[in-house]
Tab-separated table of C-alpha atoms in Angstrom:
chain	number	residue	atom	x	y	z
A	480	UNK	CA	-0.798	62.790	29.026
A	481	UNK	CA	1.462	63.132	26.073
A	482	UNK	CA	-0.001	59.613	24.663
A	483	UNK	CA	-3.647	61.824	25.091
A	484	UNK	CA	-2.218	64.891	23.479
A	485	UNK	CA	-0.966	62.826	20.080
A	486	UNK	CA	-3.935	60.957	19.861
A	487	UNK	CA	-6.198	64.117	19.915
A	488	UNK	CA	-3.850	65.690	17.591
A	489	UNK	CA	-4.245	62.622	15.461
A	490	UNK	CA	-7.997	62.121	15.445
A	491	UNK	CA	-8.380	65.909	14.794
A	492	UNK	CA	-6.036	66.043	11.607
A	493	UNK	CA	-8.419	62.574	10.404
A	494	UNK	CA	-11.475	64.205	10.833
A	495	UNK	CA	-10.336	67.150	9.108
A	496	UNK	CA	-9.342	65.258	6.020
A	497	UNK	CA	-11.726	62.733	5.593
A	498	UNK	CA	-14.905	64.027	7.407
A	499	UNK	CA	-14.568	67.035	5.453
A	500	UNK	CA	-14.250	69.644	8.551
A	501	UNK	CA	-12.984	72.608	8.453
A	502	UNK	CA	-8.841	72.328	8.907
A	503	UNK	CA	-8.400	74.656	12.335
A	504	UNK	CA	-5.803	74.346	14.094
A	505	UNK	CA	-5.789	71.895	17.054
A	506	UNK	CA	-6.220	73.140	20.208
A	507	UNK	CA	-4.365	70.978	23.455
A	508	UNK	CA	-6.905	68.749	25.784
A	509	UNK	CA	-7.130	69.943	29.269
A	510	UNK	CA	-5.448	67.630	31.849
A	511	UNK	CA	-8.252	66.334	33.383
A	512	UNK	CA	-9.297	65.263	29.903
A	513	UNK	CA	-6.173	64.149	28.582
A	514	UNK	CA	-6.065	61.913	31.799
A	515	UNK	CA	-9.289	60.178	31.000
A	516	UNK	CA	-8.551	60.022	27.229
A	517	UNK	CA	-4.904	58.576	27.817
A	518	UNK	CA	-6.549	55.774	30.137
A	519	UNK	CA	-9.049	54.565	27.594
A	520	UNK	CA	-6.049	54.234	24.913
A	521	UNK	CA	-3.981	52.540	26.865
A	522	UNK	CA	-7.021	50.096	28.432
A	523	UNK	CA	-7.824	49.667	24.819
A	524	UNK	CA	-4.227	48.964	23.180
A	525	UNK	CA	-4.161	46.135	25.790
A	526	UNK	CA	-7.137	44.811	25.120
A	527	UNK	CA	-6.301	44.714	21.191
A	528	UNK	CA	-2.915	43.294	22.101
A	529	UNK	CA	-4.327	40.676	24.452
A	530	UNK	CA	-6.880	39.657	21.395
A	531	UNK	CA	-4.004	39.531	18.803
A	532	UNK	CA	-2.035	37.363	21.111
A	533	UNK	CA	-5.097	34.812	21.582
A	534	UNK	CA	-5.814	35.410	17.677
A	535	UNK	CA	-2.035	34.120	16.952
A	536	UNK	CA	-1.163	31.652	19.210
A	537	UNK	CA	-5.016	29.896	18.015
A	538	UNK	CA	-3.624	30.614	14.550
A	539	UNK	CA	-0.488	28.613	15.385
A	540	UNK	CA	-2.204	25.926	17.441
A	541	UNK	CA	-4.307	25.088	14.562
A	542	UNK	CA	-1.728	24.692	12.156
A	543	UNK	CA	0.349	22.184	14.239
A	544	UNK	CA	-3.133	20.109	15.126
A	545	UNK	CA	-3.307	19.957	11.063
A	546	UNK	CA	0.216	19.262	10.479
A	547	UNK	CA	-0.357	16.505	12.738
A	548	UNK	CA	-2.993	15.044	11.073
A	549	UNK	CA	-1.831	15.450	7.628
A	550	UNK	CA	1.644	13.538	9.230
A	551	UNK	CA	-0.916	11.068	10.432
A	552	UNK	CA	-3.077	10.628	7.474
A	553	UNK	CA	0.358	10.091	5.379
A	554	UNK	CA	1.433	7.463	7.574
A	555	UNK	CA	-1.876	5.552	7.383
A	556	UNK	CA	-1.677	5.587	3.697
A	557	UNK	CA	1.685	4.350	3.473
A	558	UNK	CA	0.623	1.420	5.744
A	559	UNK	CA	-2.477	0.708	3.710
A	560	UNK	CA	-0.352	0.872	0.596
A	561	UNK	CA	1.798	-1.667	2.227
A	562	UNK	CA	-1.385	-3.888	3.037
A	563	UNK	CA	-2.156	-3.904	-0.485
A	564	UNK	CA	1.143	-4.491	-2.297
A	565	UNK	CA	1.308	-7.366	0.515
A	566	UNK	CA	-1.911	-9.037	-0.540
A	567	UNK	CA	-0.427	-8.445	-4.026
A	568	UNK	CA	2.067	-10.107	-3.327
A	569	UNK	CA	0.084	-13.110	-1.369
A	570	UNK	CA	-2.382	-13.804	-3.858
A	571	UNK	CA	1.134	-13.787	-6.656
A	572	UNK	CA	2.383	-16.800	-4.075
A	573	UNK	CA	-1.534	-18.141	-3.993
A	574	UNK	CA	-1.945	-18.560	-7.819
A	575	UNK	CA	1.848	-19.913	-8.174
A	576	UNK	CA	1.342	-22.351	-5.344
A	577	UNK	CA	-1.693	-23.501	-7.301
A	578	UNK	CA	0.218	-23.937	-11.223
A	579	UNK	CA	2.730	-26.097	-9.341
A	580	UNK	CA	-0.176	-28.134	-7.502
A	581	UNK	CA	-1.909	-28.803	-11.191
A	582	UNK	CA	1.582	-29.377	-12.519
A	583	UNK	CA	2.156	-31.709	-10.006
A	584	UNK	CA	-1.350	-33.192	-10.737
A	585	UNK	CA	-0.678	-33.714	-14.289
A	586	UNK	CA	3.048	-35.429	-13.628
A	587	UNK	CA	0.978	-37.828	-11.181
A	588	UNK	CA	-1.924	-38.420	-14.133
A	589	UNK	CA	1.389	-38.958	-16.779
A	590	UNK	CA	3.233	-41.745	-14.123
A	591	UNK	CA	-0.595	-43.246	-13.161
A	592	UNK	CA	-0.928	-43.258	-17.332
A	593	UNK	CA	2.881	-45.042	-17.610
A	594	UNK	CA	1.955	-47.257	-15.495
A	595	UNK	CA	-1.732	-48.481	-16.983
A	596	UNK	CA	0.485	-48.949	-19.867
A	597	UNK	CA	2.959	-51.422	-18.185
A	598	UNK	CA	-0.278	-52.906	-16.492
A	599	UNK	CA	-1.953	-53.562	-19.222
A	600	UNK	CA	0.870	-54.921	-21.167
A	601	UNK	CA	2.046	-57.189	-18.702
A	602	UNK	CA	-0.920	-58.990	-18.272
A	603	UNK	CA	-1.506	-59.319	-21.745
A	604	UNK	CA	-4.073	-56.541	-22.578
A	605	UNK	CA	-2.549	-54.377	-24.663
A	606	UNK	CA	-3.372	-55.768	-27.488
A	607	UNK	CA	0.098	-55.617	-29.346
A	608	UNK	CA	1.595	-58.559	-29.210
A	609	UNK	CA	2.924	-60.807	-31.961
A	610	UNK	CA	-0.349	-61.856	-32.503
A	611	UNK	CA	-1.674	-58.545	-32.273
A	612	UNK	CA	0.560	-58.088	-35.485
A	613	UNK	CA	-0.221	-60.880	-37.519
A	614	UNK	CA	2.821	-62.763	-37.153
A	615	UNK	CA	2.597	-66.553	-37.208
A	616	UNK	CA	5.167	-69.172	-36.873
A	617	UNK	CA	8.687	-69.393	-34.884
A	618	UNK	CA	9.490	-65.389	-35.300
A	619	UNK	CA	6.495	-64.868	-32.759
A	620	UNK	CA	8.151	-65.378	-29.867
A	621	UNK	CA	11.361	-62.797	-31.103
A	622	UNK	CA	9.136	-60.332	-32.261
A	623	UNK	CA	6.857	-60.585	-29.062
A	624	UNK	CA	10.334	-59.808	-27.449
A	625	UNK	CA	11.223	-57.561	-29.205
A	626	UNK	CA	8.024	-55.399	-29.299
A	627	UNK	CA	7.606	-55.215	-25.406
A	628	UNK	CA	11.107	-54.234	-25.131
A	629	UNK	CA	10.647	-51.587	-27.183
A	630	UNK	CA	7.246	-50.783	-24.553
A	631	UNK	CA	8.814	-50.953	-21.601
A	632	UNK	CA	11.501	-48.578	-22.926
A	633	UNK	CA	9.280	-45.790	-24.454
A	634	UNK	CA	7.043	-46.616	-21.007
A	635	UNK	CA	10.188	-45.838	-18.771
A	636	UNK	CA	10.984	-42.642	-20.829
A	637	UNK	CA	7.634	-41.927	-20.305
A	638	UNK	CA	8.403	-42.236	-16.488
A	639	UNK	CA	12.198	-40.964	-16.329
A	640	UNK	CA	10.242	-37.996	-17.858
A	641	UNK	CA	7.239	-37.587	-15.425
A	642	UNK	CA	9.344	-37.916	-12.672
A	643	UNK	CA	11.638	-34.857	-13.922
A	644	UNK	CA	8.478	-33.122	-13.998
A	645	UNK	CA	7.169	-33.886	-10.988
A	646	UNK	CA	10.480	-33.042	-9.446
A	647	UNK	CA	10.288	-29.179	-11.067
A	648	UNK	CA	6.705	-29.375	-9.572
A	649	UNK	CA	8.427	-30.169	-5.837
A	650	UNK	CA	10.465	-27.775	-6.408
A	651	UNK	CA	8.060	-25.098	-7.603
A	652	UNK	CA	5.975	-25.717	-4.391
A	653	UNK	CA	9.105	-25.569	-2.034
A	654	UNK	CA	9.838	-21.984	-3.535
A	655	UNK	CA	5.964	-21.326	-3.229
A	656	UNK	CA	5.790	-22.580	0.018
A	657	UNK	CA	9.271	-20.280	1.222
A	658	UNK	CA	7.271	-17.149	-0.859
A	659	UNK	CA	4.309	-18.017	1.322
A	660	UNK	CA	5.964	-17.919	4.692
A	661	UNK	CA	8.018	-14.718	3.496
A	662	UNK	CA	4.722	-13.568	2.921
A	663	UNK	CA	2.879	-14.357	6.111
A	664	UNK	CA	5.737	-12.590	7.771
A	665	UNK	CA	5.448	-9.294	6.032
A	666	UNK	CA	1.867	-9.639	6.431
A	667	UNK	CA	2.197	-9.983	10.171
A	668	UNK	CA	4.472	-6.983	9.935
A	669	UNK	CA	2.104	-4.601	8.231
A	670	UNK	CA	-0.591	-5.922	10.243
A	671	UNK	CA	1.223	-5.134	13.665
A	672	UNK	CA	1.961	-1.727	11.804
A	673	UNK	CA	-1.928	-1.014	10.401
């Protein structure tokens, strides 16, 4: 009944100063009143308490549902991220793998080229022989000596150096084919991770 009384008291002194009453002085609530007033407080505090409750803890649920998602969202962008820099990386290893296959294709074309050369010289098509020079009498066969010495050592330079490059080519498709495994491994990773 006291909860009744205060409330009364309070409503009264509000209506005075905002509802522009007259300020009396405020007289106490019977019982029988007060009774009935005091319930409907109390049923309504509960009521507003139970609805502030639901209000918060839907409040609170919400935030950890998007908290979760942002966590999620973060991950899957990391792991896309990761897709990327690995097909980056994988087309890097594609385009090296293919300079060391031309390189290799041009060291082949240099040794097939060297060895035209010989070819041709050895059976007598190359077309610089003595008599290719001009050279008549008994220096011929000296010169002729001479001169396809001097081809078949620029021709194996010509080779000695081919095959150093076609060893750097080897070797620049072992490392491409070690970057390419690497690669298929991380992919595989990210993949299991996407």
């Amino acid at each position: 009944m006291e909860i009744a009384q205060r409330y009364h008291s309070i409503e009264e002194g509000l209506k005075t100063r905002f509802l522009d009453y007259s300020p009396t002085t405020v007289r106490p609530l019977n019982d029988a009143r007060a009774v009935d007033l005091g319930a409907t407080f109390i049923s309504e505090s509960i009521l507003f308490l139970v609805a502030a409750g639901t209000v918060l803890v839907e409040t609170q649920r919400n935030a950890r549902k998007t908290a979760a998602k942002a966590v999620e969202a973060e991950a899957r962008i990391v792991r896309l991220e990761e897709a990327v820099a690995a097909a980056a990386a994988e087309a890097e290893a594609r385009r090296a793998v293919e300079g060391a296959e031309r390189r290799v294709v041009e060291c082949v074309r240099g040794v097939v080229e060297g060895v035209r050369g010989v070819v041709d010289e050895a059976a007598g098509r190359g077309g610089g022989g003595a008599s290719g020079w001009g050279w008549s009498g008994g220096d011929n066969a000296l010169v002729t000596l001479r001169v396809k010495r001097a081809r078949v050592e620029a021709i194996r330079e010509q080779l000695e150096r081919a095959s150093a490059r076609l060893d750097e080519a080897e070797q620049g498709l072992d490392g491409a084919a070690e970057a390419r495994r690497e690669l298929a491994i991380g992919a595989n990773v990210v993949e299991s991770g996407v």
